[in-house]
Amino acid sequence: MSQVKATILEVKNLTKVFTVGSWIFRTKIVAVDDISFSLRNAEIFTLAGESGCGKTTTARMILGFEEPTSGDIVFEGVSIHEWKKKRKEFMKKVQAVFQNPFEGFNPLLSIDDIFFETVRNYALASTNDEARRLIDEKLKLVGLRFEDINGRYSSELSGGQLQRALIARALLSNPSLLIADEPVSMVDASLRMSIVNLFAQLRDQLGVSVIYITHDLATAYYVSDRIAIMFRGDIVEMGSVERVLTDPKHPYTRLLRESIPEPDPEKKWKEEITIADTEYEEYLRKGCKFAGRCPEVMSICREEKPPEIMVGDSMVRCHLYKK
Ligand SMILES: Nc1ncnc2c1ncn2[C@@H]1O[C@H](COP(=O)(O)OP(=O)(O)OP(=O)(O)O)[C@@H](O)[C@H]1O
Ligand SMILES: [Mg+2]
C-alpha cells in the first residue's frame, strides 16, 4: 500500500542573484534561477550538480542565512517570512550538517560541553540528568556512546566520528528537516557510505526528512528517494532517484552519470568537468544554459529557455522532450 506523505517543505520559484566584481566591472550571477520543488515527510531529497550550480545557495536560503531575491519557501505550511519572527523555533525544526566536521565544533571546548550547551540553548531538558539522557539517546542513534565524547576535544576524534557527533547534535532538538551539504566529502572514503546510510536510518526510525547535497551520484543513488539535478542555477531534471539515474533524460544528467569515475573512487568528477569560474556567460545565456556543451544541441536551444516538461512522473527541462 503506498501512502501519500504530507509535504514538509515547498520551494516556489526561488531565485538568488548575486552582484559580483568591482564597480568598474560589475556583473550579475543568477546563482539560483527560479527553482521549485517540494519535500515530503520522511523523504531524502538530493540536490546534485557540479561546482557552482547553486546547491549551497539554495540550502542557505532555506536555512534563512541568505535572503532570496524572489520566490518563497514554505516550511510546515508557513512562509519563511513568517518564520523569521520565530527564528529559534525554526532552527529547532530545521538543522544543518555541514561539510567540514573539523569546523563544526569549537576546538577549545570539549564535545560533551558543546552538547550540553546546545541542550541549554534550546531548553531541551530541565535537569542535568535529563540532558545527559537526551544526549545519550541521540548519540546512540548515530552509533556513538557518551564515553566517546565525554571530556574529549574535536582534535581527538576522527573525521568520521566527528561527523557522526555533528549529526547527533543536530538531532538534539528533534528536527523534522536536516540539510546536509556535502556531509561526507571530507570524510575518509571508506567511511562515507556508512555515514550516508545513517540518513536513511534516521529517515526510517525518526521520520526525519533530509536534503542531501552532493557531487557524488553513487551515494545519492544509494540513499535518496528523489533527486534534482542542477545546472547553472536551474533544476534541469527531477524525479525518483531510480528513474533519473538509471534512465536519465537530460543530456546534462547523462554527462554527469558518465563522469562518475568508476575505477578510482578518490577522483571526483568535479575535477573532470568543472569549467572555469570565469565563464559567467553560461549563467546569463539566453535559451538553455547547457546549449554550449550539449551534444544534442538544436537551434531552438540557443534561443528559448526550455520549459519544465513532464516525462512520466519526472520533470526535465529540455527541448528534446517537447511534445
Ligand atoms: N556571497 C556570494 N557572493 C557572490 N557570489 C556568490 C556568493 N555565494 C555564491 N556565489 C556564486 O553563486 C554560484 C553558486 O554557488 P554555490 O556555492 O551555491 O554553488 P554549489 O553548487 O554549492 O557549488 P559547490 O559544489 O562548489 O559547493 C557560484 O557561481 C558562486 O560563485
Ligand atoms: Mg556548495
GROMACS .gro file of C-alpha atoms and ligand atoms in nm:
model
  355
    1MET     CA    1   0.000   0.000   0.000
    2SER     CA    2   0.151   0.328  -0.097
    3GLN     CA    3   0.090   0.603   0.148
    4VAL     CA    4   0.079   0.967   0.043
    5LYS     CA    5   0.308   1.155   0.279
    6ALA     CA    6   0.249   1.511   0.389
    7THR     CA    7   0.453   1.790   0.233
    8ILE     CA    8   0.700   1.945   0.474
    9LEU     CA    9   0.877   2.195   0.250
   10GLU     CA   10   0.781   2.381  -0.064
   11VAL     CA   11   1.033   2.584  -0.258
   12LYS     CA   12   0.850   2.810  -0.500
   13ASN     CA   13   1.015   2.996  -0.788
   14LEU     CA   14   1.320   3.059  -0.573
   15THR     CA   15   1.579   3.294  -0.722
   16LYS     CA   16   1.905   3.440  -0.595
   17VAL     CA   17   2.101   3.697  -0.791
   18PHE     CA   18   2.447   3.799  -0.673
   19THR     CA   19   2.628   4.105  -0.799
   20VAL     CA   20   2.999   4.041  -0.827
   21GLY     CA   21   3.308   4.228  -0.937
   22SER     CA   22   3.439   4.577  -0.875
   23TRP     CA   23   3.249   4.895  -0.954
   24ILE     CA   24   3.419   4.912  -1.293
   25PHE     CA   25   3.327   4.560  -1.396
   26ARG     CA   26   3.010   4.456  -1.223
   27THR     CA   27   2.818   4.154  -1.335
   28LYS     CA   28   2.522   3.960  -1.210
   29ILE     CA   29   2.516   3.592  -1.135
   30VAL     CA   30   2.184   3.418  -1.120
   31ALA     CA   31   2.308   3.158  -0.873
   32VAL     CA   32   1.959   3.009  -0.831
   33ASP     CA   33   1.720   3.068  -1.119
   34ASP     CA   34   1.352   3.021  -1.048
   35ILE     CA   35   1.362   2.673  -0.897
   36SER     CA   36   1.065   2.491  -0.747
   37PHE     CA   37   1.050   2.162  -0.563
   38SER     CA   38   0.881   2.011  -0.264
   39LEU     CA   39   0.982   1.766   0.001
   40ARG     CA   40   0.763   1.518   0.184
   41ASN     CA   41   0.783   1.386   0.535
   42ALA     CA   42   1.042   1.113   0.582
   43GLU     CA   43   1.193   1.169   0.241
   44ILE     CA   44   1.554   1.207   0.133
   45PHE     CA   45   1.584   1.456  -0.149
   46THR     CA   46   1.917   1.505  -0.320
   47LEU     CA   47   2.040   1.821  -0.488
   48ALA     CA   48   2.325   1.727  -0.720
   49GLY     CA   49   2.527   1.905  -0.983
   50GLU     CA   50   2.873   2.040  -1.050
   51SER     CA   51   3.051   2.306  -0.851
   52GLY     CA   52   2.884   2.647  -0.866
   53CYS     CA   53   2.542   2.523  -0.979
   54GLY     CA   54   2.370   2.678  -0.677
   55LYS     CA   55   2.327   2.392  -0.429
   56THR     CA   56   2.471   2.566  -0.125
   57THR     CA   57   2.296   2.893  -0.208
   58THR     CA   58   1.965   2.704  -0.217
   59ALA     CA   59   2.042   2.542   0.119
   60ARG     CA   60   2.141   2.875   0.273
   61MET     CA   61   1.817   3.038   0.162
   62ILE     CA   62   1.613   2.754   0.314
   63LEU     CA   63   1.808   2.788   0.638
   64GLY     CA   64   1.745   3.161   0.642
   65PHE     CA   65   2.115   3.254   0.609
   66GLU     CA   66   2.060   3.416   0.273
   67GLU     CA   67   1.774   3.635   0.158
   68PRO     CA   68   1.606   3.518  -0.165
   69THR     CA   69   1.595   3.773  -0.447
   70SER     CA   70   1.247   3.643  -0.528
   71GLY     CA   71   1.027   3.342  -0.471
   72ASP     CA   72   0.913   3.179  -0.150
   73ILE     CA   73   0.996   2.892   0.082
   74VAL     CA   74   0.716   2.738   0.282
   75PHE     CA   75   0.811   2.512   0.572
   76GLU     CA   76   0.536   2.320   0.754
   77GLY     CA   77   0.280   2.539   0.582
   78VAL     CA   78   0.437   2.867   0.696
   79SER     CA   79   0.640   3.105   0.476
   80ILE     CA   80   0.999   3.184   0.574
   81HIS     CA   81   0.892   3.548   0.607
   82GLU     CA   82   0.674   3.439   0.898
   83TRP     CA   83   0.935   3.203   1.039
   84LYS     CA   84   1.175   3.497   1.067
   85LYS     CA   85   0.973   3.614   1.365
   86LYS     CA   86   1.016   3.274   1.529
   87ARG     CA   87   1.376   3.211   1.440
   88LYS     CA   88   1.465   2.987   1.735
   89GLU     CA   89   1.164   2.764   1.685
   90PHE     CA   90   1.255   2.734   1.317
   91MET     CA   91   1.615   2.642   1.396
   92LYS     CA   92   1.496   2.368   1.628
   93LYS     CA   93   1.298   2.216   1.343
   94VAL     CA   94   1.549   2.268   1.062
   95GLN     CA   95   1.906   2.168   1.135
   96ALA     CA   96   2.214   2.180   0.914
   97VAL     CA   97   2.501   1.934   0.884
   98PHE     CA   98   2.791   2.094   0.702
   99GLN     CA   99   3.081   1.971   0.501
  100ASN     CA  100   3.375   2.009   0.731
  101PRO     CA  101   3.331   1.819   1.057
  102PHE     CA  102   3.653   1.972   1.192
  103GLU     CA  103   3.498   2.318   1.175
  104GLY     CA  104   3.170   2.202   1.324
  105PHE     CA  105   3.287   2.203   1.686
  106ASN     CA  106   3.469   2.477   1.870
  107PRO     CA  107   3.817   2.322   1.924
  108LEU     CA  108   3.854   2.495   2.261
  109LEU     CA  109   3.552   2.328   2.417
  110SER     CA  110   3.503   1.962   2.496
  111ILE     CA  111   3.239   1.798   2.284
  112ASP     CA  112   3.017   1.700   2.576
  113ASP     CA  113   3.020   2.067   2.686
  114ILE     CA  114   2.908   2.167   2.338
  115PHE     CA  115   2.623   1.915   2.354
  116PHE     CA  116   2.509   2.040   2.696
  117GLU     CA  117   2.530   2.396   2.567
  118THR     CA  118   2.300   2.310   2.276
  119VAL     CA  119   2.053   2.145   2.516
  120ARG     CA  120   2.054   2.461   2.730
  121ASN     CA  121   2.028   2.693   2.431
  122TYR     CA  122   1.710   2.526   2.310
  123ALA     CA  123   1.584   2.449   2.662
  124LEU     CA  124   1.552   2.082   2.576
  125ALA     CA  125   1.589   1.947   2.932
  126SER     CA  126   1.517   2.071   3.280
  127THR     CA  127   1.781   1.878   3.473
  128ASN     CA  128   2.136   1.768   3.407
  129ASP     CA  129   2.032   1.402   3.418
  130GLU     CA  130   1.762   1.464   3.165
  131ALA     CA  131   2.010   1.644   2.939
  132ARG     CA  132   2.254   1.356   2.971
  133ARG     CA  133   1.983   1.103   2.880
  134LEU     CA  134   1.884   1.309   2.575
  135ILE     CA  135   2.245   1.338   2.458
  136ASP     CA  136   2.296   0.964   2.512
  137GLU     CA  137   1.987   0.881   2.315
  138LYS     CA  138   2.092   1.092   2.014
  139LEU     CA  139   2.449   0.961   2.020
  140LYS     CA  140   2.318   0.603   2.014
  141LEU     CA  141   2.119   0.684   1.701
  142VAL     CA  142   2.444   0.759   1.518
  143GLY     CA  143   2.641   0.470   1.662
  144LEU     CA  144   2.832   0.661   1.932
  145ARG     CA  145   2.827   0.646   2.314
  146PHE     CA  146   2.854   0.926   2.568
  147GLU     CA  147   3.202   0.799   2.661
  148ASP     CA  148   3.315   0.869   2.306
  149ILE     CA  149   3.264   1.243   2.353
  150ASN     CA  150   3.292   1.288   2.729
  151GLY     CA  151   3.578   1.528   2.806
  152ARG     CA  152   3.713   1.493   2.456
  153TYR     CA  153   3.803   1.767   2.211
  154SER     CA  154   3.736   1.769   1.838
  155SER     CA  155   4.107   1.718   1.766
  156GLU     CA  156   4.088   1.381   1.947
  157LEU     CA  157   3.816   1.233   1.725
  158SER     CA  158   3.840   1.103   1.371
  159GLY     CA  159   3.660   1.280   1.086
  160GLY     CA  160   3.403   1.002   1.073
  161GLN     CA  161   3.334   1.017   1.449
  162LEU     CA  162   3.310   1.395   1.438
  163GLN     CA  163   3.063   1.388   1.152
  164ARG     CA  164   2.850   1.136   1.345
  165ALA     CA  165   2.872   1.359   1.653
  166LEU     CA  166   2.764   1.661   1.446
  167ILE     CA  167   2.464   1.468   1.321
  168ALA     CA  168   2.380   1.363   1.678
  169ARG     CA  169   2.397   1.723   1.791
  170ALA     CA  170   2.171   1.827   1.503
  171LEU     CA  171   1.919   1.569   1.629
  172LEU     CA  172   1.902   1.702   1.986
  173SER     CA  173   1.610   1.933   1.913
  174ASN     CA  174   1.413   1.664   1.724
  175PRO     CA  175   1.426   1.846   1.389
  176SER     CA  176   1.186   1.747   1.114
  177LEU     CA  177   1.429   1.853   0.840
  178LEU     CA  178   1.803   1.803   0.811
  179ILE     CA  179   2.001   1.988   0.547
  180ALA     CA  180   2.328   1.809   0.481
  181ASP     CA  181   2.562   1.998   0.247
  182GLU     CA  182   2.837   1.764   0.121
  183PRO     CA  183   2.840   1.593   0.462
  184VAL     CA  184   3.088   1.322   0.365
  185SER     CA  185   3.319   1.486   0.115
  186MET     CA  186   3.582   1.544   0.385
  187VAL     CA  187   3.537   1.207   0.548
  188ASP     CA  188   3.761   0.913   0.463
  189ALA     CA  189   3.629   0.739   0.151
  190SER     CA  190   3.596   0.405   0.329
  191LEU     CA  191   3.357   0.554   0.586
  192ARG     CA  192   3.138   0.761   0.354
  193MET     CA  193   2.875   0.503   0.279
  194SER     CA  194   2.821   0.418   0.646
  195ILE     CA  195   2.759   0.785   0.729
  196VAL     CA  196   2.533   0.842   0.431
  197ASN     CA  197   2.346   0.531   0.532
  198LEU     CA  198   2.279   0.694   0.867
  199PHE     CA  199   2.050   0.942   0.694
  200ALA     CA  200   1.837   0.659   0.558
  201GLN     CA  201   1.828   0.503   0.903
  202LEU     CA  202   1.720   0.832   1.063
  203ARG     CA  203   1.455   0.878   0.798
  204ASP     CA  204   1.315   0.533   0.873
  205GLN     CA  205   1.346   0.548   1.253
  206LEU     CA  206   1.257   0.911   1.321
  207GLY     CA  207   1.063   1.010   1.010
  208VAL     CA  208   1.304   1.298   0.953
  209SER     CA  209   1.332   1.449   0.602
  210VAL     CA  210   1.674   1.520   0.456
  211ILE     CA  211   1.802   1.748   0.183
  212TYR     CA  212   2.124   1.578   0.082
  213ILE     CA  213   2.360   1.794  -0.122
  214THR     CA  214   2.634   1.612  -0.305
  215HIS     CA  215   2.861   1.578  -0.604
  216ASP     CA  216   2.857   1.207  -0.558
  217LEU     CA  217   2.584   1.037  -0.758
  218ALA     CA  218   2.679   0.697  -0.619
  219THR     CA  219   2.589   0.787  -0.260
  220ALA     CA  220   2.289   0.983  -0.386
  221TYR     CA  221   2.161   0.678  -0.569
  222TYR     CA  222   2.211   0.463  -0.264
  223VAL     CA  223   2.036   0.686  -0.012
  224SER     CA  224   1.785   0.920  -0.173
  225ASP     CA  225   1.421   0.886  -0.269
  226ARG     CA  226   1.414   1.171  -0.519
  227ILE     CA  227   1.682   1.378  -0.684
  228ALA     CA  228   1.707   1.714  -0.857
  229ILE     CA  229   1.995   1.775  -1.096
  230MET     CA  230   2.105   2.138  -1.102
  231PHE     CA  231   2.295   2.319  -1.373
  232ARG     CA  232   2.387   2.688  -1.351
  233GLY     CA  233   2.105   2.769  -1.114
  234ASP     CA  234   1.838   2.565  -1.294
  235ILE     CA  235   1.687   2.233  -1.197
  236VAL     CA  236   1.725   2.053  -1.529
  237GLU     CA  237   1.585   1.716  -1.423
  238MET     CA  238   1.396   1.594  -1.118
  239GLY     CA  239   1.226   1.271  -1.024
  240SER     CA  240   1.272   0.944  -0.838
  241VAL     CA  241   1.639   0.867  -0.798
  242GLU     CA  242   1.588   0.531  -0.965
  243ARG     CA  243   1.441   0.685  -1.281
  244VAL     CA  244   1.671   0.985  -1.305
  245LEU     CA  245   1.995   0.796  -1.253
  246THR     CA  246   1.921   0.471  -1.433
  247ASP     CA  247   1.737   0.631  -1.726
  248PRO     CA  248   1.846   0.995  -1.741
  249LYS     CA  249   1.663   1.212  -1.992
  250HIS     CA  250   1.854   1.539  -1.983
  251PRO     CA  251   2.184   1.538  -2.176
  252TYR     CA  252   2.349   1.702  -1.874
  253THR     CA  253   2.234   1.425  -1.640
  254ARG     CA  254   2.378   1.173  -1.887
  255LEU     CA  255   2.707   1.357  -1.890
  256LEU     CA  256   2.716   1.365  -1.511
  257ARG     CA  257   2.641   0.998  -1.483
  258GLU     CA  258   2.909   0.904  -1.732
  259SER     CA  259   3.164   1.112  -1.549
  260ILE     CA  260   3.132   0.915  -1.227
  261PRO     CA  261   3.480   0.770  -1.209
  262GLU     CA  262   3.419   0.400  -1.156
  263PRO     CA  263   3.770   0.262  -1.113
  264ASP     CA  264   3.907   0.536  -0.889
  265PRO     CA  265   3.663   0.644  -0.621
  266GLU     CA  266   3.906   0.905  -0.492
  267LYS     CA  267   3.897   1.105  -0.812
  268LYS     CA  268   3.594   1.329  -0.817
  269TRP     CA  269   3.412   1.403  -1.135
  270LYS     CA  270   3.422   1.764  -1.022
  271GLU     CA  271   3.777   1.785  -1.148
  272GLU     CA  272   3.695   1.641  -1.484
  273ILE     CA  273   3.411   1.859  -1.596
  274THR     CA  274   3.428   2.176  -1.393
  275ILE     CA  275   3.470   2.473  -1.619
  276ALA     CA  276   3.647   2.793  -1.531
  277ASP     CA  277   3.466   3.009  -1.280
  278THR     CA  278   3.513   3.298  -1.515
  279GLU     CA  279   3.268   3.153  -1.763
  280TYR     CA  280   2.995   3.366  -1.626
  281GLU     CA  281   2.818   3.394  -1.955
  282GLU     CA  282   2.678   3.047  -1.902
  283TYR     CA  283   2.469   3.183  -1.615
  284LEU     CA  284   2.330   3.459  -1.831
  285ARG     CA  285   2.289   3.266  -2.152
  286LYS     CA  286   1.970   3.314  -2.343
  287GLY     CA  287   1.793   2.986  -2.409
  288CYS     CA  288   1.925   2.669  -2.246
  289LYS     CA  289   2.232   2.729  -2.030
  290PHE     CA  290   2.369   2.389  -2.126
  291ALA     CA  291   2.348   2.459  -2.502
  292GLY     CA  292   2.720   2.540  -2.532
  293ARG     CA  293   2.819   2.196  -2.404
  294CYS     CA  294   2.526   1.984  -2.516
  295PRO     CA  295   2.598   1.704  -2.761
  296GLU     CA  296   2.236   1.715  -2.882
  297VAL     CA  297   2.200   2.091  -2.916
  298MET     CA  298   1.937   2.223  -3.160
  299SER     CA  299   1.891   2.578  -3.286
  300ILE     CA  300   1.592   2.642  -3.057
  301CYS     CA  301   1.815   2.568  -2.755
  302ARG     CA  302   2.016   2.883  -2.817
  303GLU     CA  303   1.703   3.096  -2.839
  304GLU     CA  304   1.445   2.975  -2.591
  305LYS     CA  305   1.480   2.856  -2.235
  306PRO     CA  306   1.324   2.510  -2.227
  307PRO     CA  307   1.012   2.483  -2.012
  308GLU     CA  308   0.958   2.221  -1.741
  309ILE     CA  309   0.833   1.915  -1.927
  310MET     CA  310   0.683   1.616  -1.752
  311VAL     CA  311   0.804   1.281  -1.882
  312GLY     CA  312   0.615   1.015  -1.689
  313ASP     CA  313   0.646   1.109  -1.321
  314SER     CA  314   0.955   1.320  -1.357
  315MET     CA  315   1.046   1.663  -1.484
  316VAL     CA  316   1.302   1.751  -1.747
  317ARG     CA  317   1.390   2.096  -1.876
  318CYS     CA  318   1.499   2.013  -2.231
  319HIS     CA  319   1.365   2.092  -2.578
  320LEU     CA  320   1.423   1.731  -2.686
  321TYR     CA  321   1.108   1.632  -2.498
  322LYS     CA  322   0.873   1.893  -2.629
  323LYS     CA  323   0.551   1.730  -2.744
  324LIG     N1  324   2.802   3.550  -0.140
  324LIG     C1  325   2.821   3.537  -0.272
  324LIG     N2  326   2.851   3.644  -0.348
  324LIG     C2  327   2.870   3.632  -0.482
  324LIG     N3  328   2.856   3.517  -0.549
  324LIG     C3  329   2.826   3.406  -0.479
  324LIG     C4  330   2.807   3.410  -0.337
  324LIG     N4  331   2.776   3.284  -0.294
  324LIG     C5  332   2.778   3.207  -0.403
  324LIG     N5  333   2.808   3.279  -0.515
  324LIG     C6  334   2.814   3.228  -0.654
  324LIG     O1  335   2.692   3.163  -0.681
  324LIG     C7  336   2.716   3.048  -0.761
  324LIG     C8  337   2.656   2.927  -0.690
  324LIG     O2  338   2.735   2.898  -0.576
  324LIG     P1  339   2.704   2.781  -0.474
  324LIG     O3  340   2.802   2.790  -0.364
  324LIG     O4  341   2.561   2.784  -0.440
  324LIG     O5  342   2.733   2.652  -0.563
  324LIG     P2  343   2.744   2.498  -0.520
  324LIG     O6  344   2.658   2.424  -0.614
  324LIG     O7  345   2.719   2.483  -0.375
  324LIG     O8  346   2.896   2.465  -0.553
  324LIG     P3  347   3.000   2.363  -0.479
  324LIG     O9  348   2.965   2.228  -0.533
  324LIG    O10  349   3.134   2.408  -0.524
  324LIG    O11  350   2.979   2.375  -0.332
  324LIG     C9  351   2.865   3.040  -0.783
  324LIG    O12  352   2.896   3.098  -0.908
  324LIG    C10  353   2.922   3.123  -0.670
  324LIG    O13  354   3.044   3.179  -0.708
  325MG      MG  355   2.832   2.412  -0.217
   0.00000   0.00000   0.00000
